[in-house]
GROMACS .gro file of C-alpha atoms in nm:
model
  334
    1MET     CA    1   5.950  15.175  11.562
    2ARG     CA    2   5.985  14.798  11.519
    3ILE     CA    3   5.894  14.684  11.168
    4ALA     CA    4   5.849  14.313  11.099
    5ILE     CA    5   5.872  14.207  10.735
    6LEU     CA    6   5.717  13.876  10.637
    7ALA     CA    7   5.917  13.624  10.434
    8LEU     CA    8   5.744  13.325  10.274
    9GLU     CA    9   5.853  13.072  10.017
   10GLY     CA   10   5.822  13.269   9.693
   11SER     CA   11   5.854  13.616   9.845
   12VAL     CA   12   6.017  13.889   9.635
   13LEU     CA   13   6.364  13.934   9.783
   14SER     CA   14   6.417  14.283   9.640
   15ALA     CA   15   6.116  14.411   9.835
   16ILE     CA   16   6.234  14.256  10.162
   17ALA     CA   17   6.593  14.377  10.124
   18GLY     CA   18   6.480  14.713   9.987
   19LEU     CA   19   6.253  14.780  10.284
   20THR     CA   20   6.530  14.704  10.534
   21ASP     CA   21   6.773  14.921  10.336
   22LEU     CA   22   6.538  15.219  10.313
   23PHE     CA   23   6.472  15.218  10.688
   24TRP     CA   24   6.848  15.181  10.749
   25ILE     CA   25   6.914  15.479  10.522
   26THR     CA   26   6.658  15.677  10.723
   27ASN     CA   27   6.839  15.597  11.048
   28LYS     CA   28   7.164  15.719  10.890
   29ALA     CA   29   6.993  16.035  10.769
   30ILE     CA   30   6.855  16.107  11.116
   31ALA     CA   31   7.192  16.050  11.282
   32ALA     CA   32   7.367  16.280  11.033
   33SER     CA   33   7.122  16.565  11.081
   34PRO     CA   34   7.167  16.764  11.406
   35GLU     CA   35   6.814  16.898  11.375
   36HIS     CA   36   6.653  16.553  11.354
   37ALA     CA   37   6.898  16.372  11.581
   38SER     CA   38   6.814  16.614  11.863
   39ARG     CA   39   6.453  16.490  11.877
   40LEU     CA   40   6.471  16.137  11.729
   41HIS     CA   41   6.669  15.832  11.832
   42PRO     CA   42   6.952  15.750  11.588
   43GLN     CA   43   6.799  15.403  11.555
   44THR     CA   44   6.440  15.519  11.510
   45PHE     CA   45   6.360  15.223  11.286
   46GLU     CA   46   6.438  14.862  11.370
   47THR     CA   47   6.358  14.597  11.109
   48LEU     CA   48   6.341  14.223  11.139
   49ILE     CA   49   6.267  13.965  10.870
   50VAL     CA   50   6.029  13.702  10.999
   51SER     CA   51   5.927  13.354  10.885
   52ALA     CA   52   5.680  13.120  11.053
   53ASP     CA   53   5.941  12.906  11.231
   54GLY     CA   54   6.245  13.133  11.205
   55ALA     CA   55   6.408  12.916  10.940
   56PRO     CA   56   6.538  13.056  10.607
   57VAL     CA   57   6.303  13.041  10.309
   58TRP     CA   58   6.357  13.045   9.932
   59ASP     CA   59   6.258  13.355   9.740
   60ALA     CA   60   6.073  13.371   9.406
   61GLU     CA   61   6.396  13.313   9.212
   62GLY     CA   62   6.535  13.033   9.428
   63ARG     CA   63   6.765  13.239   9.651
   64LEU     CA   64   6.778  13.189  10.026
   65ILE     CA   65   6.634  13.468  10.242
   66HIS     CA   66   6.803  13.532  10.577
   67ILE     CA   67   6.557  13.530  10.869
   68ASP     CA   68   6.586  13.719  11.197
   69SER     CA   69   6.293  13.578  11.391
   70SER     CA   70   5.990  13.350  11.401
   71PHE     CA   71   5.629  13.454  11.450
   72LYS     CA   72   5.656  13.343  11.811
   73THR     CA   73   5.980  13.521  11.898
   74ALA     CA   74   5.912  13.843  11.704
   75GLY     CA   75   5.699  13.980  11.985
   76GLN     CA   76   5.461  14.261  11.900
   77PRO     CA   77   5.603  14.496  11.636
   78ASP     CA   78   5.462  14.838  11.557
   79VAL     CA   79   5.421  14.759  11.188
   80LEU     CA   80   5.381  14.431  11.002
   81ILE     CA   81   5.449  14.423  10.627
   82ALA     CA   82   5.367  14.153  10.370
   83PRO     CA   83   5.579  14.222  10.059
   84GLY     CA   84   5.502  14.087   9.713
   85MET     CA   85   5.512  13.715   9.636
   86LEU     CA   86   5.518  13.480   9.341
   87LEU     CA   87   5.183  13.380   9.191
   88GLY     CA   88   5.103  13.080   8.975
   89HIS     CA   89   5.056  13.088   8.597
   90ASP     CA   90   4.684  13.132   8.664
   91LEU     CA   91   4.767  13.439   8.877
   92GLN     CA   92   4.646  13.258   9.190
   93PRO     CA   93   4.846  13.239   9.516
   94LEU     CA   94   5.079  12.945   9.575
   95ASN     CA   95   5.167  12.774   9.908
   96MET     CA   96   4.828  12.843  10.060
   97ALA     CA   97   4.911  12.658  10.383
   98SER     CA   98   5.197  12.901  10.451
   99ILE     CA   99   4.987  13.198  10.345
  100ARG     CA  100   4.705  13.108  10.583
  101LEU     CA  101   4.950  13.057  10.869
  102ALA     CA  102   5.092  13.404  10.805
  103ALA     CA  103   4.738  13.542  10.771
  104ASP     CA  104   4.652  13.415  11.120
  105TRP     CA  105   4.955  13.598  11.258
  106PHE     CA  106   4.862  13.920  11.077
  107ARG     CA  107   4.506  13.902  11.204
  108ASN     CA  108   4.619  13.846  11.564
  109MET     CA  109   4.868  14.130  11.546
  110HIS     CA  110   4.612  14.366  11.395
  111GLU     CA  111   4.367  14.284  11.676
  112LYS     CA  112   4.641  14.397  11.918
  113GLY     CA  113   4.671  14.733  11.744
  114VAL     CA  114   4.959  14.663  11.508
  115LEU     CA  115   4.954  14.854  11.178
  116VAL     CA  116   4.952  14.596  10.896
  117ALA     CA  117   5.042  14.646  10.531
  118GLY     CA  118   5.047  14.455  10.205
  119ALA     CA  119   5.267  14.568   9.916
  120GLY     CA  120   5.166  14.442   9.573
  121THR     CA  121   5.065  14.077   9.582
  122GLY     CA  122   5.134  14.076   9.956
  123SER     CA  123   4.775  14.197   9.991
  124VAL     CA  124   4.673  13.832   9.954
  125ILE     CA  125   4.792  13.785  10.314
  126LEU     CA  126   4.557  14.060  10.428
  127GLY     CA  127   4.272  13.914  10.227
  128GLU     CA  128   4.318  13.567  10.375
  129ALA     CA  129   4.332  13.726  10.721
  130GLY     CA  130   3.990  13.881  10.659
  131LEU     CA  131   4.141  14.228  10.694
  132LEU     CA  132   4.021  14.351  10.355
  133LYS     CA  133   3.657  14.275  10.429
  134GLY     CA  134   3.460  14.599  10.420
  135ARG     CA  135   3.780  14.798  10.371
  136SER     CA  136   3.902  15.002  10.078
  137TYR     CA  137   4.221  14.868   9.922
  138SER     CA  138   4.462  14.950   9.642
  139THR     CA  139   4.640  14.711   9.407
  140THR     CA  140   4.795  14.694   9.062
  141TRP     CA  141   4.590  14.629   8.749
  142TRP     CA  142   4.724  14.282   8.667
  143VAL     CA  143   4.610  14.124   8.996
  144SER     CA  144   4.302  14.335   9.069
  145HIS     CA  145   4.070  14.087   8.901
  146MET     CA  146   4.207  13.800   9.115
  147LEU     CA  147   4.168  13.998   9.438
  148GLN     CA  148   3.815  14.104   9.352
  149GLU     CA  149   3.718  13.742   9.287
  150ARG     CA  150   3.883  13.611   9.605
  151TYR     CA  151   3.769  13.892   9.836
  152PRO     CA  152   3.438  14.027   9.700
  153ASP     CA  153   3.356  14.199  10.031
  154ALA     CA  154   3.655  14.432   9.991
  155VAL     CA  155   3.626  14.767   9.813
  156LEU     CA  156   3.877  14.834   9.534
  157ALA     CA  157   4.000  15.194   9.536
  158LYS     CA  158   4.014  15.235   9.160
  159GLY     CA  159   4.291  15.450   9.024
  160LYS     CA  160   4.475  15.480   9.356
  161LYS     CA  161   4.828  15.350   9.407
  162PHE     CA  162   4.808  15.368   9.785
  163GLU     CA  163   4.531  15.325  10.041
  164GLU     CA  164   4.508  15.321  10.422
  165ASP     CA  165   4.183  15.215  10.585
  166ARG     CA  166   4.151  15.159  10.961
  167GLY     CA  167   4.499  15.029  11.030
  168VAL     CA  168   4.538  14.838  10.702
  169ILE     CA  169   4.763  14.972  10.425
  170THR     CA  170   4.768  14.842  10.069
  171THR     CA  171   4.975  14.951   9.770
  172GLY     CA  172   5.001  14.886   9.398
  173GLY     CA  173   5.271  14.714   9.194
  174CYS     CA  174   5.587  14.521   9.275
  175PHE     CA  175   5.797  14.823   9.374
  176SER     CA  176   5.520  15.003   9.561
  177TRP     CA  177   5.700  14.903   9.881
  178ILE     CA  178   5.898  15.226   9.833
  179SER     CA  179   5.584  15.436   9.869
  180LEU     CA  180   5.483  15.222  10.166
  181ALA     CA  181   5.816  15.271  10.342
  182LEU     CA  182   5.810  15.649  10.291
  183HIS     CA  183   5.455  15.662  10.428
  184ILE     CA  184   5.560  15.470  10.742
  185ILE     CA  185   5.865  15.694  10.782
  186GLU     CA  186   5.646  16.002  10.763
  187LYS     CA  187   5.400  15.861  11.020
  188ALA     CA  188   5.679  15.783  11.267
  189ALA     CA  189   5.936  16.057  11.210
  190GLY     CA  190   5.758  16.333  11.020
  191ALA     CA  191   5.738  16.463  10.666
  192GLU     CA  192   6.082  16.629  10.679
  193VAL     CA  193   6.257  16.300  10.757
  194ALA     CA  194   6.060  16.119  10.487
  195SER     CA  195   6.159  16.391  10.241
  196LEU     CA  196   6.523  16.363  10.348
  197THR     CA  197   6.516  15.987  10.292
  198SER     CA  198   6.362  16.042   9.950
  199GLU     CA  199   6.627  16.300   9.863
  200MET     CA  200   6.910  16.066   9.967
  201SER     CA  201   6.782  15.753   9.794
  202LEU     CA  202   6.555  15.859   9.506
  203LYS     CA  203   6.665  16.204   9.392
  204ASP     CA  204   6.849  16.076   9.086
  205ASN     CA  205   6.546  15.883   8.959
  206ASP     CA  206   6.312  16.158   8.842
  207LEU     CA  207   6.051  15.923   8.697
  208LEU     CA  208   6.025  15.723   9.018
  209ARG     CA  209   6.009  16.037   9.231
  210GLN     CA  210   5.738  16.181   9.008
  211ASN     CA  211   5.526  15.869   9.053
  212LEU     CA  212   5.584  15.858   9.428
  213ASP     CA  213   5.501  16.225   9.474
  214THR     CA  214   5.146  16.161   9.353
  215VAL     CA  215   5.079  15.853   9.565
  216SER     CA  216   4.860  16.025   9.822
  217SER     CA  217   4.706  16.279   9.586
  218PRO     CA  218   4.342  16.254   9.480
  219VAL     CA  219   4.297  16.113   9.133
  220ASP     CA  220   4.189  16.396   8.904
  221LYS     CA  221   3.901  16.365   8.664
  222GLY     CA  222   4.126  16.309   8.364
  223MET     CA  223   4.314  16.024   8.526
  224SER     CA  224   3.985  15.873   8.645
  225PHE     CA  225   3.859  15.876   8.285
  226LEU     CA  226   4.173  15.693   8.166
  227VAL     CA  227   4.149  15.441   8.450
  228ARG     CA  228   3.787  15.364   8.367
  229ALA     CA  229   3.873  15.326   8.000
  230GLN     CA  230   4.161  15.090   8.075
  231GLU     CA  231   3.956  14.882   8.316
  232PHE     CA  232   3.680  14.836   8.060
  233ILE     CA  233   3.930  14.711   7.801
  234ARG     CA  234   4.131  14.494   8.038
  235PHE     CA  235   3.855  14.331   8.238
  236LYS     CA  236   3.528  14.361   8.050
  237ASN     CA  237   3.580  14.374   7.675
  238PRO     CA  238   3.933  14.347   7.533
  239SER     CA  239   3.785  14.327   7.181
  240THR     CA  240   3.604  14.659   7.221
  241ASN     CA  241   3.599  14.924   6.950
  242ALA     CA  242   3.576  15.301   6.982
  243ALA     CA  243   3.196  15.308   6.971
  244GLN     CA  244   3.162  15.043   7.242
  245LEU     CA  245   3.423  15.212   7.461
  246ALA     CA  246   3.250  15.548   7.428
  247ALA     CA  247   2.917  15.392   7.523
  248ALA     CA  248   3.072  15.218   7.824
  249LEU     CA  249   3.213  15.551   7.943
  250GLY     CA  250   2.884  15.729   7.890
  251THR     CA  251   3.012  15.962   7.622
  252THR     CA  252   3.011  16.007   7.245
  253GLU     CA  253   3.276  15.885   7.002
  254ARG     CA  254   3.365  16.245   6.924
  255THR     CA  255   3.413  16.331   7.293
  256LEU     CA  256   3.612  16.011   7.346
  257GLN     CA  257   3.840  16.111   7.058
  258ARG     CA  258   3.888  16.458   7.202
  259ARG     CA  259   3.950  16.350   7.562
  260LEU     CA  260   4.193  16.071   7.478
  261LYS     CA  261   4.388  16.304   7.251
  262ALA     CA  262   4.412  16.558   7.533
  263LEU     CA  263   4.493  16.307   7.810
  264SER     CA  264   4.713  16.049   7.638
  265GLN     CA  265   4.790  16.199   7.296
  266GLU     CA  266   4.631  15.893   7.132
  267SER     CA  267   4.332  15.823   6.914
  268PRO     CA  268   4.078  15.572   7.051
  269LYS     CA  269   4.219  15.304   6.819
  270GLU     CA  270   4.576  15.374   6.933
  271PHE     CA  271   4.468  15.374   7.299
  272ILE     CA  272   4.281  15.042   7.269
  273THR     CA  273   4.572  14.882   7.082
  274ARG     CA  274   4.825  14.999   7.342
  275ILE     CA  275   4.624  14.855   7.629
  276ARG     CA  276   4.586  14.523   7.445
  277ILE     CA  277   4.961  14.501   7.382
  278GLU     CA  278   5.033  14.594   7.746
  279MET     CA  279   4.797  14.314   7.851
  280SER     CA  280   4.978  14.064   7.631
  281CYS     CA  281   5.330  14.125   7.763
  282PRO     CA  282   5.286  13.966   8.110
  283MET     CA  283   5.101  13.673   7.951
  284LEU     CA  284   5.391  13.612   7.712
  285THR     CA  285   5.650  13.653   7.987
  286SER     CA  286   5.499  13.466   8.282
  287THR     CA  287   5.281  13.199   8.121
  288SER     CA  288   5.334  12.924   7.864
  289VAL     CA  289   5.004  12.968   7.680
  290SER     CA  290   5.024  12.985   7.302
  291VAL     CA  291   5.052  13.310   7.111
  292HIS     CA  292   4.713  13.226   6.962
  293GLN     CA  293   4.555  13.209   7.308
  294VAL     CA  294   4.728  13.531   7.416
  295ALA     CA  295   4.582  13.700   7.109
  296LEU     CA  296   4.233  13.576   7.197
  297ASN     CA  297   4.272  13.684   7.561
  298CYS     CA  298   4.368  14.032   7.445
  299GLY     CA  299   4.070  14.078   7.215
  300TYR     CA  300   4.214  13.972   6.879
  301SER     CA  301   4.014  13.726   6.671
  302GLU     CA  302   4.303  13.676   6.430
  303ASP     CA  303   4.666  13.597   6.513
  304THR     CA  304   4.785  13.798   6.215
  305ALA     CA  305   4.633  14.122   6.343
  306PHE     CA  306   4.782  14.063   6.691
  307ARG     CA  307   5.130  13.984   6.557
  308LYS     CA  308   5.123  14.292   6.333
  309ALA     CA  309   5.013  14.523   6.615
  310PHE     CA  310   5.264  14.371   6.858
  311LYS     CA  311   5.556  14.405   6.616
  312LEU     CA  312   5.462  14.766   6.542
  313ALA     CA  313   5.454  14.849   6.914
  314MET     CA  314   5.746  14.639   7.040
  315ASP     CA  315   5.965  14.616   6.729
  316MET     CA  316   5.971  14.235   6.755
  317SER     CA  317   5.730  13.947   6.719
  318PRO     CA  318   5.541  13.802   7.021
  319ALA     CA  319   5.749  13.483   7.001
  320HIS     CA  320   6.074  13.681   6.986
  321TYR     CA  321   5.962  13.895   7.281
  322ARG     CA  322   5.889  13.582   7.487
  323GLN     CA  323   6.233  13.436   7.410
  324TRP     CA  324   6.407  13.767   7.476
  325MET     CA  325   6.238  13.821   7.812
  326ARG     CA  326   6.306  13.465   7.928
  327ALA     CA  327   6.672  13.503   7.837
  328LYS     CA  328   6.686  13.837   8.014
  329ASN     CA  329   6.520  13.703   8.331
  330SER     CA  330   6.750  13.401   8.340
  331GLY     CA  331   7.057  13.622   8.319
  332GLY     CA  332   7.133  13.536   7.958
  333LEU     CA  333   7.126  13.901   7.855
  334ASN     CA  334   7.317  14.195   7.998
   0.00000   0.00000   0.00000
């Protein structure tokens, strides 16, 4: 199976390198297993990193990405993957000329029967290619609003971390490429090989394995209730209170209290506050808007209430958190 991985200016290097590494690990696992080597080629998976013209590109953090091929010389792969990419402070795609050029390639390849995939923000490529239109897709919460606005004819699969619809695969957050790779491995080499790869590379990370194990499982009613509650707070009314949230979910305040306590071990007030603080963290980290504006965006009418809630949850002020994260991301902290 030939797997082409797209590289654009601003691509996330860890996703590109991680995908190539995971398929390489799978080849090693196949070769080392007499049972699997007897029916599969030792080099079952071939990966190539592709840019439009075959020239190196800079990743999201300013590091050069090695390129194996151009769109023209890559031929027709079996799978085409768009990994995550950097977005602007307004959470909109950057370098639209390059994105549209890549989208044309994806659309042409898909028309020839190539399986195409977008991991995280890489789904923008699929959207620009018109491949999300009328299809069900998955994404992560912090870009779902942007994708819904840009591609209103697509159908968001709420609460799902992974979706495949008629030859188009989409996944959730930045590291969802792991789930994507394991899914492709299973399609090509079988569930046993995918499980072996997972055992070799992910066994020691129980939390990650737990999350990956549920990727293809139906969302149960409890999780659906939590997803709906979070979406209402995040996208419709960050300043909501318990009564408004209960009404939005079609239930009573008493039932809301009982269900949240059972599902998340939180009261409605604690649940709403946690979601607000979770909303604020990416805004503080990846934008330069004032703490006052972040507070407003997260449903707080007063800065004091936001700062108090944030410090209680994060054990530091919003300003301190912003400084700490910037130092950490720049390598100033170990």
